[in-house]
mmCIF file with all atom_site columns, C-alpha atoms and ligand atoms in Angstrom:
data_model
loop_
_atom_site.group_PDB
_atom_site.id
_atom_site.type_symbol
_atom_site.label_atom_id
_atom_site.label_alt_id
_atom_site.label_comp_id
_atom_site.label_asym_id
_atom_site.label_entity_id
_atom_site.label_seq_id
_atom_site.pdbx_PDB_ins_code
_atom_site.Cartn_x
_atom_site.Cartn_y
_atom_site.Cartn_z
_atom_site.occupancy
_atom_site.B_iso_or_equiv
_atom_site.pdbx_formal_charge
_atom_site.auth_seq_id
_atom_site.auth_comp_id
_atom_site.auth_asym_id
_atom_site.auth_atom_id
_atom_site.pdbx_PDB_model_num
ATOM   1   C CA  . MET A 1 1   ? 21.307 31.200 -191.252 1.00 46.00 ? 448  MET A CA  1
ATOM   2   C CA  . ARG A 1 2   ? 19.265 30.325 -194.039 1.00 76.00 ? 449  ARG A CA  1
ATOM   3   C CA  . ASP A 1 3   ? 17.785 26.616 -192.630 1.00 94.00 ? 450  ASP A CA  1
ATOM   4   C CA  . VAL A 1 4   ? 18.411 24.316 -195.648 1.00 96.00 ? 451  VAL A CA  1
ATOM   5   C CA  . SER A 1 5   ? 17.011 21.234 -193.588 1.00 97.00 ? 452  SER A CA  1
ATOM   6   C CA  . ALA A 1 6   ? 12.956 23.015 -194.615 1.00 96.00 ? 453  ALA A CA  1
ATOM   7   C CA  . PRO A 1 7   ? 11.341 23.582 -196.522 1.00 96.00 ? 454  PRO A CA  1
ATOM   8   C CA  . ALA A 1 8   ? 10.113 26.604 -196.465 1.00 96.00 ? 455  ALA A CA  1
ATOM   9   C CA  . PHE A 1 9   ? 14.187 27.486 -198.189 1.00 97.00 ? 456  PHE A CA  1
ATOM   10  C CA  . TRP A 1 10  ? 13.766 24.912 -200.972 1.00 97.00 ? 457  TRP A CA  1
ATOM   11  C CA  . GLU A 1 11  ? 10.558 26.735 -201.731 1.00 95.00 ? 458  GLU A CA  1
ATOM   12  C CA  . ASP A 1 12  ? 12.044 29.725 -201.916 1.00 95.00 ? 459  ASP A CA  1
ATOM   13  C CA  . LEU A 1 13  ? 14.368 28.867 -204.913 1.00 96.00 ? 460  LEU A CA  1
ATOM   14  C CA  . TYR A 1 14  ? 11.431 27.164 -206.535 1.00 96.00 ? 461  TYR A CA  1
ATOM   15  C CA  . ALA A 1 15  ? 9.111  30.661 -206.109 1.00 94.00 ? 462  ALA A CA  1
ATOM   16  C CA  . GLN A 1 16  ? 11.963 32.978 -206.670 1.00 94.00 ? 463  GLN A CA  1
ATOM   17  C CA  . GLY A 1 17  ? 13.195 30.916 -210.394 1.00 95.00 ? 464  GLY A CA  1
ATOM   18  C CA  . ARG A 1 18  ? 16.493 29.969 -208.301 1.00 95.00 ? 465  ARG A CA  1
ATOM   19  C CA  . ASP A 1 19  ? 16.894 27.049 -208.892 1.00 95.00 ? 466  ASP A CA  1
ATOM   20  C CA  . GLY A 1 20  ? 19.437 26.402 -210.895 1.00 93.00 ? 467  GLY A CA  1
ATOM   21  C CA  . TRP A 1 21  ? 20.107 22.836 -210.584 1.00 96.00 ? 468  TRP A CA  1
ATOM   22  C CA  . GLU A 1 22  ? 17.323 22.031 -212.871 1.00 96.00 ? 469  GLU A CA  1
ATOM   23  C CA  . MET A 1 23  ? 18.663 20.919 -216.163 1.00 96.00 ? 470  MET A CA  1
ATOM   24  C CA  . GLY A 1 24  ? 14.875 20.290 -217.673 1.00 96.00 ? 471  GLY A CA  1
ATOM   25  C CA  . ARG A 1 25  ? 15.134 16.426 -218.529 1.00 98.00 ? 472  ARG A CA  1
ATOM   26  C CA  . ALA A 1 26  ? 16.928 13.702 -216.627 1.00 98.00 ? 473  ALA A CA  1
ATOM   27  C CA  . ALA A 1 27  ? 21.114 13.433 -215.401 1.00 98.00 ? 474  ALA A CA  1
ATOM   28  C CA  . PRO A 1 28  ? 23.890 13.041 -218.587 1.00 98.00 ? 475  PRO A CA  1
ATOM   29  C CA  . PRO A 1 29  ? 25.651 9.852  -216.484 1.00 98.00 ? 476  PRO A CA  1
ATOM   30  C CA  . LEU A 1 30  ? 22.320 8.261  -215.052 1.00 98.00 ? 477  LEU A CA  1
ATOM   31  C CA  . VAL A 1 31  ? 21.496 8.284  -218.758 1.00 98.00 ? 478  VAL A CA  1
ATOM   32  C CA  . ASP A 1 32  ? 24.439 6.884  -219.625 1.00 98.00 ? 479  ASP A CA  1
ATOM   33  C CA  . PHE A 1 33  ? 24.250 3.883  -216.815 1.00 98.00 ? 480  PHE A CA  1
ATOM   34  C CA  . VAL A 1 34  ? 21.381 2.879  -217.112 1.00 98.00 ? 481  VAL A CA  1
ATOM   35  C CA  . ASP A 1 35  ? 21.634 2.742  -221.115 1.00 98.00 ? 482  ASP A CA  1
ATOM   36  C CA  . ALA A 1 36  ? 24.694 0.450  -220.878 1.00 98.00 ? 483  ALA A CA  1
ATOM   37  C CA  . THR A 1 37  ? 24.241 -0.977 -217.969 1.00 98.00 ? 484  THR A CA  1
ATOM   38  C CA  . PRO A 1 38  ? 20.820 -1.434 -216.190 1.00 98.00 ? 485  PRO A CA  1
ATOM   39  C CA  . PRO A 1 39  ? 20.755 -1.913 -212.566 1.00 98.00 ? 486  PRO A CA  1
ATOM   40  C CA  . PRO A 1 40  ? 18.074 -4.687 -211.886 1.00 97.00 ? 487  PRO A CA  1
ATOM   41  C CA  . ARG A 1 41  ? 14.824 -3.674 -212.117 1.00 98.00 ? 488  ARG A CA  1
ATOM   42  C CA  . GLY A 1 42  ? 12.678 -2.815 -208.969 1.00 98.00 ? 489  GLY A CA  1
ATOM   43  C CA  . ARG A 1 43  ? 11.584 -0.851 -206.493 1.00 98.00 ? 490  ARG A CA  1
ATOM   44  C CA  . VAL A 1 44  ? 13.146 2.069  -207.202 1.00 98.00 ? 491  VAL A CA  1
ATOM   45  C CA  . ALA A 1 45  ? 13.693 5.546  -204.691 1.00 98.00 ? 492  ALA A CA  1
ATOM   46  C CA  . VAL A 1 46  ? 14.687 9.175  -206.618 1.00 99.00 ? 493  VAL A CA  1
ATOM   47  C CA  . PRO A 1 47  ? 15.234 11.545 -203.183 1.00 98.00 ? 494  PRO A CA  1
ATOM   48  C CA  . GLY A 1 48  ? 15.457 15.335 -203.455 1.00 98.00 ? 495  GLY A CA  1
ATOM   49  C CA  . CYS A 1 49  ? 13.655 13.890 -207.058 1.00 98.00 ? 496  CYS A CA  1
ATOM   50  C CA  . GLY A 1 50  ? 12.462 18.169 -207.710 1.00 98.00 ? 497  GLY A CA  1
ATOM   51  C CA  . ARG A 1 51  ? 10.177 17.632 -211.115 1.00 98.00 ? 498  ARG A CA  1
ATOM   52  C CA  . GLY A 1 52  ? 11.466 14.417 -211.112 1.00 98.00 ? 499  GLY A CA  1
ATOM   53  C CA  . HIS A 1 53  ? 12.628 14.156 -214.065 1.00 98.00 ? 500  HIS A CA  1
ATOM   54  C CA  . ASP A 1 54  ? 14.875 11.498 -213.461 1.00 98.00 ? 501  ASP A CA  1
ATOM   55  C CA  . ALA A 1 55  ? 12.060 9.382  -211.703 1.00 99.00 ? 502  ALA A CA  1
ATOM   56  C CA  . ARG A 1 56  ? 10.106 10.503 -215.252 1.00 98.00 ? 503  ARG A CA  1
ATOM   57  C CA  . PHE A 1 57  ? 13.748 8.709  -217.263 1.00 98.00 ? 504  PHE A CA  1
ATOM   58  C CA  . LEU A 1 58  ? 13.518 5.232  -213.997 1.00 98.00 ? 505  LEU A CA  1
ATOM   59  C CA  . ALA A 1 59  ? 10.057 4.633  -215.101 1.00 98.00 ? 506  ALA A CA  1
ATOM   60  C CA  . ARG A 1 60  ? 9.996  4.346  -218.446 1.00 98.00 ? 507  ARG A CA  1
ATOM   61  C CA  . HIS A 1 61  ? 13.114 2.824  -218.762 1.00 98.00 ? 508  HIS A CA  1
ATOM   62  C CA  . GLY A 1 62  ? 11.146 -0.646 -216.608 1.00 98.00 ? 509  GLY A CA  1
ATOM   63  C CA  . TYR A 1 63  ? 11.638 1.014  -213.123 1.00 98.00 ? 510  TYR A CA  1
ATOM   64  C CA  . ASP A 1 64  ? 8.474  0.996  -210.252 1.00 98.00 ? 511  ASP A CA  1
ATOM   65  C CA  . VAL A 1 65  ? 9.818  4.237  -209.191 1.00 98.00 ? 512  VAL A CA  1
ATOM   66  C CA  . THR A 1 66  ? 8.626  6.345  -206.260 1.00 98.00 ? 513  THR A CA  1
ATOM   67  C CA  . GLY A 1 67  ? 10.109 10.301 -205.960 1.00 98.00 ? 514  GLY A CA  1
ATOM   68  C CA  . PHE A 1 68  ? 10.455 11.736 -202.754 1.00 98.00 ? 515  PHE A CA  1
ATOM   69  C CA  . ASP A 1 69  ? 10.965 15.586 -201.784 1.00 98.00 ? 516  ASP A CA  1
ATOM   70  C CA  . PHE A 1 70  ? 9.940  17.578 -199.221 1.00 98.00 ? 517  PHE A CA  1
ATOM   71  C CA  . SER A 1 71  ? 8.899  20.910 -201.717 1.00 98.00 ? 518  SER A CA  1
ATOM   72  C CA  . PRO A 1 72  ? 5.021  21.298 -202.951 1.00 97.00 ? 519  PRO A CA  1
ATOM   73  C CA  . VAL A 1 73  ? 6.098  23.146 -205.409 1.00 97.00 ? 520  VAL A CA  1
ATOM   74  C CA  . ALA A 1 74  ? 8.307  20.536 -206.315 1.00 98.00 ? 521  ALA A CA  1
ATOM   75  C CA  . VAL A 1 75  ? 6.243  17.871 -206.160 1.00 98.00 ? 522  VAL A CA  1
ATOM   76  C CA  . SER A 1 76  ? 3.880  19.217 -208.110 1.00 98.00 ? 523  SER A CA  1
ATOM   77  C CA  . ALA A 1 77  ? 5.099  20.088 -211.391 1.00 98.00 ? 524  ALA A CA  1
ATOM   78  C CA  . ALA A 1 78  ? 6.830  16.414 -210.909 1.00 98.00 ? 525  ALA A CA  1
ATOM   79  C CA  . THR A 1 79  ? 3.647  14.641 -210.213 1.00 98.00 ? 526  THR A CA  1
ATOM   80  C CA  . LYS A 1 80  ? 2.704  17.673 -214.139 1.00 98.00 ? 527  LYS A CA  1
ATOM   81  C CA  . LEU A 1 81  ? 4.828  16.432 -215.938 1.00 98.00 ? 528  LEU A CA  1
ATOM   82  C CA  . ALA A 1 82  ? 4.518  12.947 -215.097 1.00 98.00 ? 529  ALA A CA  1
ATOM   83  C CA  . ARG A 1 83  ? 0.565  12.724 -215.855 1.00 98.00 ? 530  ARG A CA  1
ATOM   84  C CA  . ASP A 1 84  ? 1.560  14.805 -218.838 1.00 98.00 ? 531  ASP A CA  1
ATOM   85  C CA  . GLU A 1 85  ? 3.349  13.073 -220.268 1.00 98.00 ? 532  GLU A CA  1
ATOM   86  C CA  . ARG A 1 86  ? 1.742  10.163 -219.559 1.00 98.00 ? 533  ARG A CA  1
ATOM   87  C CA  . VAL A 1 87  ? 4.573  7.715  -217.504 1.00 98.00 ? 534  VAL A CA  1
ATOM   88  C CA  . ASP A 1 88  ? 3.948  6.191  -214.312 1.00 98.00 ? 535  ASP A CA  1
ATOM   89  C CA  . ALA A 1 89  ? 5.442  6.755  -211.607 1.00 98.00 ? 536  ALA A CA  1
ATOM   90  C CA  . THR A 1 90  ? 4.711  8.405  -208.257 1.00 98.00 ? 537  THR A CA  1
ATOM   91  C CA  . PHE A 1 91  ? 6.027  11.645 -206.168 1.00 98.00 ? 538  PHE A CA  1
ATOM   92  C CA  . GLU A 1 92  ? 5.292  12.246 -202.912 1.00 98.00 ? 539  GLU A CA  1
ATOM   93  C CA  . ARG A 1 93  ? 5.962  15.079 -200.133 1.00 98.00 ? 540  ARG A CA  1
ATOM   94  C CA  . ARG A 1 94  ? 8.340  14.450 -197.708 1.00 98.00 ? 541  ARG A CA  1
ATOM   95  C CA  . ASP A 1 95  ? 10.740 15.519 -195.265 1.00 98.00 ? 542  ASP A CA  1
ATOM   96  C CA  . ILE A 1 96  ? 13.887 12.244 -196.584 1.00 98.00 ? 543  ILE A CA  1
ATOM   97  C CA  . PHE A 1 97  ? 14.941 12.679 -193.191 1.00 98.00 ? 544  PHE A CA  1
ATOM   98  C CA  . SER A 1 98  ? 10.968 10.560 -192.858 1.00 98.00 ? 545  SER A CA  1
ATOM   99  C CA  . LEU A 1 99  ? 11.449 7.696  -194.238 1.00 98.00 ? 546  LEU A CA  1
ATOM   100 C CA  . ALA A 1 100 ? 13.476 4.603  -192.526 1.00 96.00 ? 547  ALA A CA  1
ATOM   101 C CA  . THR A 1 101 ? 9.685  5.004  -190.050 1.00 96.00 ? 548  THR A CA  1
ATOM   102 C CA  . ASP A 1 102 ? 7.936  3.525  -192.824 1.00 96.00 ? 549  ASP A CA  1
ATOM   103 C CA  . HIS A 1 103 ? 9.594  2.628  -195.619 1.00 97.00 ? 550  HIS A CA  1
ATOM   104 C CA  . ALA A 1 104 ? 12.053 -0.440 -194.321 1.00 97.00 ? 551  ALA A CA  1
ATOM   105 C CA  . HIS A 1 105 ? 13.342 -2.348 -197.284 1.00 98.00 ? 552  HIS A CA  1
ATOM   106 C CA  . ALA A 1 106 ? 10.883 -1.261 -199.507 1.00 98.00 ? 553  ALA A CA  1
ATOM   107 C CA  . PHE A 1 107 ? 13.459 -0.453 -202.125 1.00 98.00 ? 554  PHE A CA  1
ATOM   108 C CA  . ASP A 1 108 ? 15.288 -2.091 -204.087 1.00 98.00 ? 555  ASP A CA  1
ATOM   109 C CA  . GLY A 1 109 ? 17.685 0.949  -204.980 1.00 98.00 ? 556  GLY A CA  1
ATOM   110 C CA  . ALA A 1 110 ? 17.751 4.557  -205.485 1.00 99.00 ? 557  ALA A CA  1
ATOM   111 C CA  . TRP A 1 111 ? 19.181 6.543  -207.742 1.00 99.00 ? 558  TRP A CA  1
ATOM   112 C CA  . GLU A 1 112 ? 21.014 9.937  -205.734 1.00 98.00 ? 559  GLU A CA  1
ATOM   113 C CA  . TYR A 1 113 ? 21.124 12.669 -207.369 1.00 98.00 ? 560  TYR A CA  1
ATOM   114 C CA  . THR A 1 114 ? 22.009 16.763 -205.907 1.00 98.00 ? 561  THR A CA  1
ATOM   115 C CA  . CYS A 1 115 ? 20.149 15.400 -202.612 1.00 98.00 ? 562  CYS A CA  1
ATOM   116 C CA  . TYR A 1 116 ? 23.592 14.433 -200.490 1.00 98.00 ? 563  TYR A CA  1
ATOM   117 C CA  . CYS A 1 117 ? 25.198 17.715 -202.070 1.00 98.00 ? 564  CYS A CA  1
ATOM   118 C CA  . ALA A 1 118 ? 21.857 20.101 -200.905 1.00 98.00 ? 565  ALA A CA  1
ATOM   119 C CA  . ILE A 1 119 ? 21.356 19.048 -197.004 1.00 98.00 ? 566  ILE A CA  1
ATOM   120 C CA  . ASP A 1 120 ? 23.407 20.157 -194.337 1.00 97.00 ? 567  ASP A CA  1
ATOM   121 C CA  . PRO A 1 121 ? 26.215 18.395 -194.902 1.00 97.00 ? 568  PRO A CA  1
ATOM   122 C CA  . ARG A 1 122 ? 26.187 17.625 -190.405 1.00 97.00 ? 569  ARG A CA  1
ATOM   123 C CA  . ARG A 1 123 ? 23.314 15.442 -191.543 1.00 98.00 ? 570  ARG A CA  1
ATOM   124 C CA  . ARG A 1 124 ? 25.326 12.928 -194.601 1.00 98.00 ? 571  ARG A CA  1
ATOM   125 C CA  . ASP A 1 125 ? 25.947 10.353 -191.756 1.00 98.00 ? 572  ASP A CA  1
ATOM   126 C CA  . GLU A 1 126 ? 21.972 10.218 -191.256 1.00 98.00 ? 573  GLU A CA  1
ATOM   127 C CA  . TYR A 1 127 ? 21.464 10.032 -195.394 1.00 98.00 ? 574  TYR A CA  1
ATOM   128 C CA  . VAL A 1 128 ? 23.288 7.837  -195.985 1.00 98.00 ? 575  VAL A CA  1
ATOM   129 C CA  . ARG A 1 129 ? 21.955 5.431  -193.196 1.00 98.00 ? 576  ARG A CA  1
ATOM   130 C CA  . THR A 1 130 ? 18.759 6.648  -194.058 1.00 98.00 ? 577  THR A CA  1
ATOM   131 C CA  . LEU A 1 131 ? 19.329 5.136  -198.090 1.00 98.00 ? 578  LEU A CA  1
ATOM   132 C CA  . ALA A 1 132 ? 20.461 2.039  -196.420 1.00 98.00 ? 579  ALA A CA  1
ATOM   133 C CA  . THR A 1 133 ? 17.524 1.305  -194.254 1.00 98.00 ? 580  THR A CA  1
ATOM   134 C CA  . ILE A 1 134 ? 15.106 2.433  -196.496 1.00 98.00 ? 581  ILE A CA  1
ATOM   135 C CA  . ILE A 1 135 ? 17.104 -0.730 -199.258 1.00 98.00 ? 582  ILE A CA  1
ATOM   136 C CA  . ARG A 1 136 ? 16.639 -4.412 -198.625 1.00 98.00 ? 583  ARG A CA  1
ATOM   137 C CA  . PRO A 1 137 ? 19.577 -6.040 -197.521 1.00 98.00 ? 584  PRO A CA  1
ATOM   138 C CA  . GLY A 1 138 ? 22.018 -6.662 -201.382 1.00 98.00 ? 585  GLY A CA  1
ATOM   139 C CA  . GLY A 1 139 ? 20.394 -4.057 -202.898 1.00 98.00 ? 586  GLY A CA  1
ATOM   140 C CA  . TRP A 1 140 ? 21.421 -0.963 -204.837 1.00 98.00 ? 587  TRP A CA  1
ATOM   141 C CA  . LEU A 1 141 ? 22.249 2.663  -204.456 1.00 98.00 ? 588  LEU A CA  1
ATOM   142 C CA  . LEU A 1 142 ? 24.445 4.880  -207.892 1.00 98.00 ? 589  LEU A CA  1
ATOM   143 C CA  . ALA A 1 143 ? 25.047 7.910  -206.885 1.00 98.00 ? 590  ALA A CA  1
ATOM   144 C CA  . CYS A 1 144 ? 26.125 10.623 -208.981 1.00 98.00 ? 591  CYS A CA  1
ATOM   145 C CA  . PHE A 1 145 ? 28.117 13.110 -206.169 1.00 98.00 ? 592  PHE A CA  1
ATOM   146 C CA  . PHE A 1 146 ? 28.423 16.770 -206.881 1.00 97.00 ? 593  PHE A CA  1
ATOM   147 C CA  . PRO A 1 147 ? 29.897 19.193 -206.651 1.00 96.00 ? 594  PRO A CA  1
ATOM   148 C CA  . LEU A 1 148 ? 33.684 17.205 -206.497 1.00 97.00 ? 595  LEU A CA  1
ATOM   149 C CA  . ARG A 1 149 ? 35.215 21.783 -205.655 1.00 88.00 ? 596  ARG A CA  1
ATOM   150 C CA  . GLY A 1 150 ? 33.060 24.448 -204.230 1.00 86.00 ? 597  GLY A CA  1
ATOM   151 C CA  . ALA A 1 151 ? 32.846 27.114 -202.005 1.00 85.00 ? 598  ALA A CA  1
ATOM   152 C CA  . PRO A 1 152 ? 31.439 25.990 -198.550 1.00 87.00 ? 599  PRO A CA  1
ATOM   153 C CA  . ALA A 1 153 ? 28.814 27.925 -198.069 1.00 89.00 ? 600  ALA A CA  1
ATOM   154 C CA  . GLY A 1 154 ? 27.053 26.307 -200.811 1.00 88.00 ? 601  GLY A CA  1
ATOM   155 C CA  . PRO A 1 155 ? 24.144 24.766 -201.012 1.00 95.00 ? 602  PRO A CA  1
ATOM   156 C CA  . PRO A 1 156 ? 25.602 22.852 -203.355 1.00 96.00 ? 603  PRO A CA  1
ATOM   157 C CA  . PHE A 1 157 ? 28.033 21.793 -200.476 1.00 96.00 ? 604  PHE A CA  1
ATOM   158 C CA  . PRO A 1 158 ? 31.532 20.440 -202.054 1.00 97.00 ? 605  PRO A CA  1
ATOM   159 C CA  . VAL A 1 159 ? 31.491 16.868 -201.370 1.00 97.00 ? 606  VAL A CA  1
ATOM   160 C CA  . SER A 1 160 ? 34.702 14.898 -201.700 1.00 97.00 ? 607  SER A CA  1
ATOM   161 C CA  . GLN A 1 161 ? 35.589 11.100 -203.043 1.00 98.00 ? 608  GLN A CA  1
ATOM   162 C CA  . ALA A 1 162 ? 37.405 10.028 -199.730 1.00 97.00 ? 609  ALA A CA  1
ATOM   163 C CA  . GLU A 1 163 ? 34.221 11.660 -197.333 1.00 97.00 ? 610  GLU A CA  1
ATOM   164 C CA  . VAL A 1 164 ? 32.249 9.329  -199.446 1.00 98.00 ? 611  VAL A CA  1
ATOM   165 C CA  . LYS A 1 165 ? 33.537 6.123  -199.448 1.00 98.00 ? 612  LYS A CA  1
ATOM   166 C CA  . ARG A 1 166 ? 33.554 7.355  -195.527 1.00 98.00 ? 613  ARG A CA  1
ATOM   167 C CA  . ARG A 1 167 ? 29.906 7.543  -195.383 1.00 98.00 ? 614  ARG A CA  1
ATOM   168 C CA  . LEU A 1 168 ? 29.341 5.149  -197.648 1.00 98.00 ? 615  LEU A CA  1
ATOM   169 C CA  . ALA A 1 169 ? 31.464 1.654  -195.671 1.00 98.00 ? 616  ALA A CA  1
ATOM   170 C CA  . PRO A 1 170 ? 29.378 1.248  -193.045 1.00 98.00 ? 617  PRO A CA  1
ATOM   171 C CA  . HIS A 1 171 ? 26.919 0.951  -194.868 1.00 98.00 ? 618  HIS A CA  1
ATOM   172 C CA  . PHE A 1 172 ? 27.807 -0.396 -198.388 1.00 98.00 ? 619  PHE A CA  1
ATOM   173 C CA  . ARG A 1 173 ? 30.055 -2.040 -201.105 1.00 98.00 ? 620  ARG A CA  1
ATOM   174 C CA  . ILE A 1 174 ? 31.473 0.384  -203.644 1.00 98.00 ? 621  ILE A CA  1
ATOM   175 C CA  . GLU A 1 175 ? 31.548 -1.604 -207.097 1.00 98.00 ? 622  GLU A CA  1
ATOM   176 C CA  . ARG A 1 176 ? 32.564 0.064  -209.146 1.00 98.00 ? 623  ARG A CA  1
ATOM   177 C CA  . ALA A 1 177 ? 32.805 4.616  -209.483 1.00 98.00 ? 624  ALA A CA  1
ATOM   178 C CA  . PHE A 1 178 ? 34.014 6.921  -212.050 1.00 98.00 ? 625  PHE A CA  1
ATOM   179 C CA  . PRO A 1 179 ? 34.098 9.841  -212.793 1.00 98.00 ? 626  PRO A CA  1
ATOM   180 C CA  . PRO A 1 180 ? 30.729 10.085 -216.494 1.00 98.00 ? 627  PRO A CA  1
ATOM   181 C CA  . VAL A 1 181 ? 31.715 10.310 -219.468 1.00 95.00 ? 628  VAL A CA  1
ATOM   182 C CA  . HIS A 1 182 ? 28.950 13.123 -219.826 1.00 97.00 ? 629  HIS A CA  1
ATOM   183 C CA  . SER A 1 183 ? 28.335 15.678 -217.725 1.00 96.00 ? 630  SER A CA  1
ATOM   184 C CA  . ALA A 1 184 ? 25.970 19.043 -217.602 1.00 95.00 ? 631  ALA A CA  1
ATOM   185 C CA  . ARG A 1 185 ? 27.576 21.627 -218.730 1.00 94.00 ? 632  ARG A CA  1
ATOM   186 C CA  . GLY A 1 186 ? 28.638 23.627 -215.536 1.00 93.00 ? 633  GLY A CA  1
ATOM   187 C CA  . ARG A 1 187 ? 29.663 20.002 -213.832 1.00 96.00 ? 634  ARG A CA  1
ATOM   188 C CA  . GLN A 1 188 ? 32.506 18.108 -216.311 1.00 96.00 ? 635  GLN A CA  1
ATOM   189 C CA  . GLY A 1 189 ? 35.733 16.989 -214.314 1.00 96.00 ? 636  GLY A CA  1
ATOM   190 C CA  . ARG A 1 190 ? 33.217 18.227 -211.360 1.00 97.00 ? 637  ARG A CA  1
ATOM   191 C CA  . GLU A 1 191 ? 31.482 14.804 -210.476 1.00 98.00 ? 638  GLU A CA  1
ATOM   192 C CA  . TRP A 1 192 ? 31.738 11.343 -209.303 1.00 98.00 ? 639  TRP A CA  1
ATOM   193 C CA  . VAL A 1 193 ? 29.679 8.478  -210.664 1.00 98.00 ? 640  VAL A CA  1
ATOM   194 C CA  . VAL A 1 194 ? 28.943 5.041  -207.806 1.00 98.00 ? 641  VAL A CA  1
ATOM   195 C CA  . LEU A 1 195 ? 27.474 2.136  -207.609 1.00 98.00 ? 642  LEU A CA  1
ATOM   196 C CA  . ALA A 1 196 ? 27.012 0.290  -204.571 1.00 98.00 ? 643  ALA A CA  1
ATOM   197 C CA  . TYR A 1 197 ? 25.845 -2.712 -202.620 1.00 98.00 ? 644  TYR A CA  1
ATOM   198 C CA  . ASN A 1 198 ? 23.046 -2.550 -199.440 1.00 98.00 ? 645  ASN A CA  1
ATOM   199 C CA  . VAL A 1 199 ? 25.531 -4.437 -196.828 1.00 97.00 ? 646  VAL A CA  1
ATOM   200 C CA  . CYS A 1 200 ? 23.164 -3.882 -194.250 1.00 86.00 ? 647  CYS A CA  1
HETATM 201 C C1  . SAM B 2 .   ? 19.994 20.618 -205.393 1.00 82.85 ? 1272 SAM B C1  1
HETATM 202 S S1  . SAM B 2 .   ? 17.712 20.075 -205.526 1.00 82.85 ? 1272 SAM B S1  1
HETATM 203 C C2  . SAM B 2 .   ? 18.236 18.571 -206.795 1.00 82.85 ? 1272 SAM B C2  1
HETATM 204 C C3  . SAM B 2 .   ? 16.826 19.004 -206.981 1.00 82.85 ? 1272 SAM B C3  1
HETATM 205 C C4  . SAM B 2 .   ? 16.490 16.847 -208.171 1.00 82.85 ? 1272 SAM B C4  1
HETATM 206 N N1  . SAM B 2 .   ? 17.444 16.181 -208.042 1.00 82.85 ? 1272 SAM B N1  1
HETATM 207 C C5  . SAM B 2 .   ? 17.346 17.676 -209.962 1.00 82.85 ? 1272 SAM B C5  1
HETATM 208 O O1  . SAM B 2 .   ? 18.417 17.417 -210.057 1.00 82.85 ? 1272 SAM B O1  1
HETATM 209 O O2  . SAM B 2 .   ? 16.882 18.097 -210.969 1.00 82.85 ? 1272 SAM B O2  1
HETATM 210 C C6  . SAM B 2 .   ? 17.625 19.456 -204.233 1.00 82.85 ? 1272 SAM B C6  1
HETATM 211 C C7  . SAM B 2 .   ? 16.043 19.047 -203.718 1.00 82.85 ? 1272 SAM B C7  1
HETATM 212 O O3  . SAM B 2 .   ? 16.161 18.374 -202.388 1.00 82.85 ? 1272 SAM B O3  1
HETATM 213 C C8  . SAM B 2 .   ? 14.937 18.562 -201.459 1.00 82.85 ? 1272 SAM B C8  1
HETATM 214 N N2  . SAM B 2 .   ? 15.494 18.203 -200.525 1.00 82.85 ? 1272 SAM B N2  1
HETATM 215 C C9  . SAM B 2 .   ? 16.872 19.262 -200.085 1.00 82.85 ? 1272 SAM B C9  1
HETATM 216 N N3  . SAM B 2 .   ? 16.502 18.466 -198.897 1.00 82.85 ? 1272 SAM B N3  1
HETATM 217 C C10 . SAM B 2 .   ? 14.877 17.794 -198.456 1.00 82.85 ? 1272 SAM B C10 1
HETATM 218 C C11 . SAM B 2 .   ? 14.903 16.584 -197.835 1.00 82.85 ? 1272 SAM B C11 1
HETATM 219 N N4  . SAM B 2 .   ? 15.205 16.210 -196.215 1.00 82.85 ? 1272 SAM B N4  1
HETATM 220 N N5  . SAM B 2 .   ? 14.266 16.194 -197.777 1.00 82.85 ? 1272 SAM B N5  1
HETATM 221 C C12 . SAM B 2 .   ? 13.524 16.323 -199.580 1.00 82.85 ? 1272 SAM B C12 1
HETATM 222 N N6  . SAM B 2 .   ? 13.109 16.681 -200.092 1.00 82.85 ? 1272 SAM B N6  1
HETATM 223 C C13 . SAM B 2 .   ? 14.536 16.769 -199.638 1.00 82.85 ? 1272 SAM B C13 1
HETATM 224 C C14 . SAM B 2 .   ? 14.861 20.177 -202.262 1.00 82.85 ? 1272 SAM B C14 1
HETATM 225 O O4  . SAM B 2 .   ? 13.672 20.293 -202.213 1.00 82.85 ? 1272 SAM B O4  1
HETATM 226 C C15 . SAM B 2 .   ? 15.343 20.527 -203.663 1.00 82.85 ? 1272 SAM B C15 1
HETATM 227 O O5  . SAM B 2 .   ? 14.102 19.709 -204.428 1.00 82.85 ? 1272 SAM B O5  1
#
């Protein structure tokens, strides 16, 4: 069984060019949301940030962004892109499941995209708990959950709205939830945007 919880799993995908999730640009649901109704500025975490396109987009829009990823290739690429484009964003090579130890309530918000579906589904409660720990009380979680349908053998591991609601409920109050108007090709009809606030 491939261990998606190990950096080597993802490092191999990057090394073999099997990074089919790579869009080379910020996620359309994030762009639409921030353009229309930007969440309050402040420190924002982007877990599983990959090459950092969303993190750079947020930084360009005035957020103080830190992207986290445990793949060295991803973090190097994200750091280089930010430097080349003169964008002020920070990237850290970290296992997101270790963040609660030294980043408690450190962030005003977080952007989640394709990290929830990348981790072992058995760790989703732990992931949501981690988000609730690193986001300050009253802070925001903006997420676009994907894929609403798909093969259970992922990643990406499929997601359902009912499951997300259930897992968020102990920690977050969902303020808005809707299907995005724009999604990347192949993702239309399979994404669900959620804005929630930390009630912990
Ligand atoms: C499907 S990719 C998505 C990357 C990025 N969000 C994007 O949309 O381009 C998932 C990313 O999460 C990272 N990742 C998976 N599990 C992780 C963990 N436990 N800690 C840190 N990063 C993780 C992988 O290295 C990979 O870069």
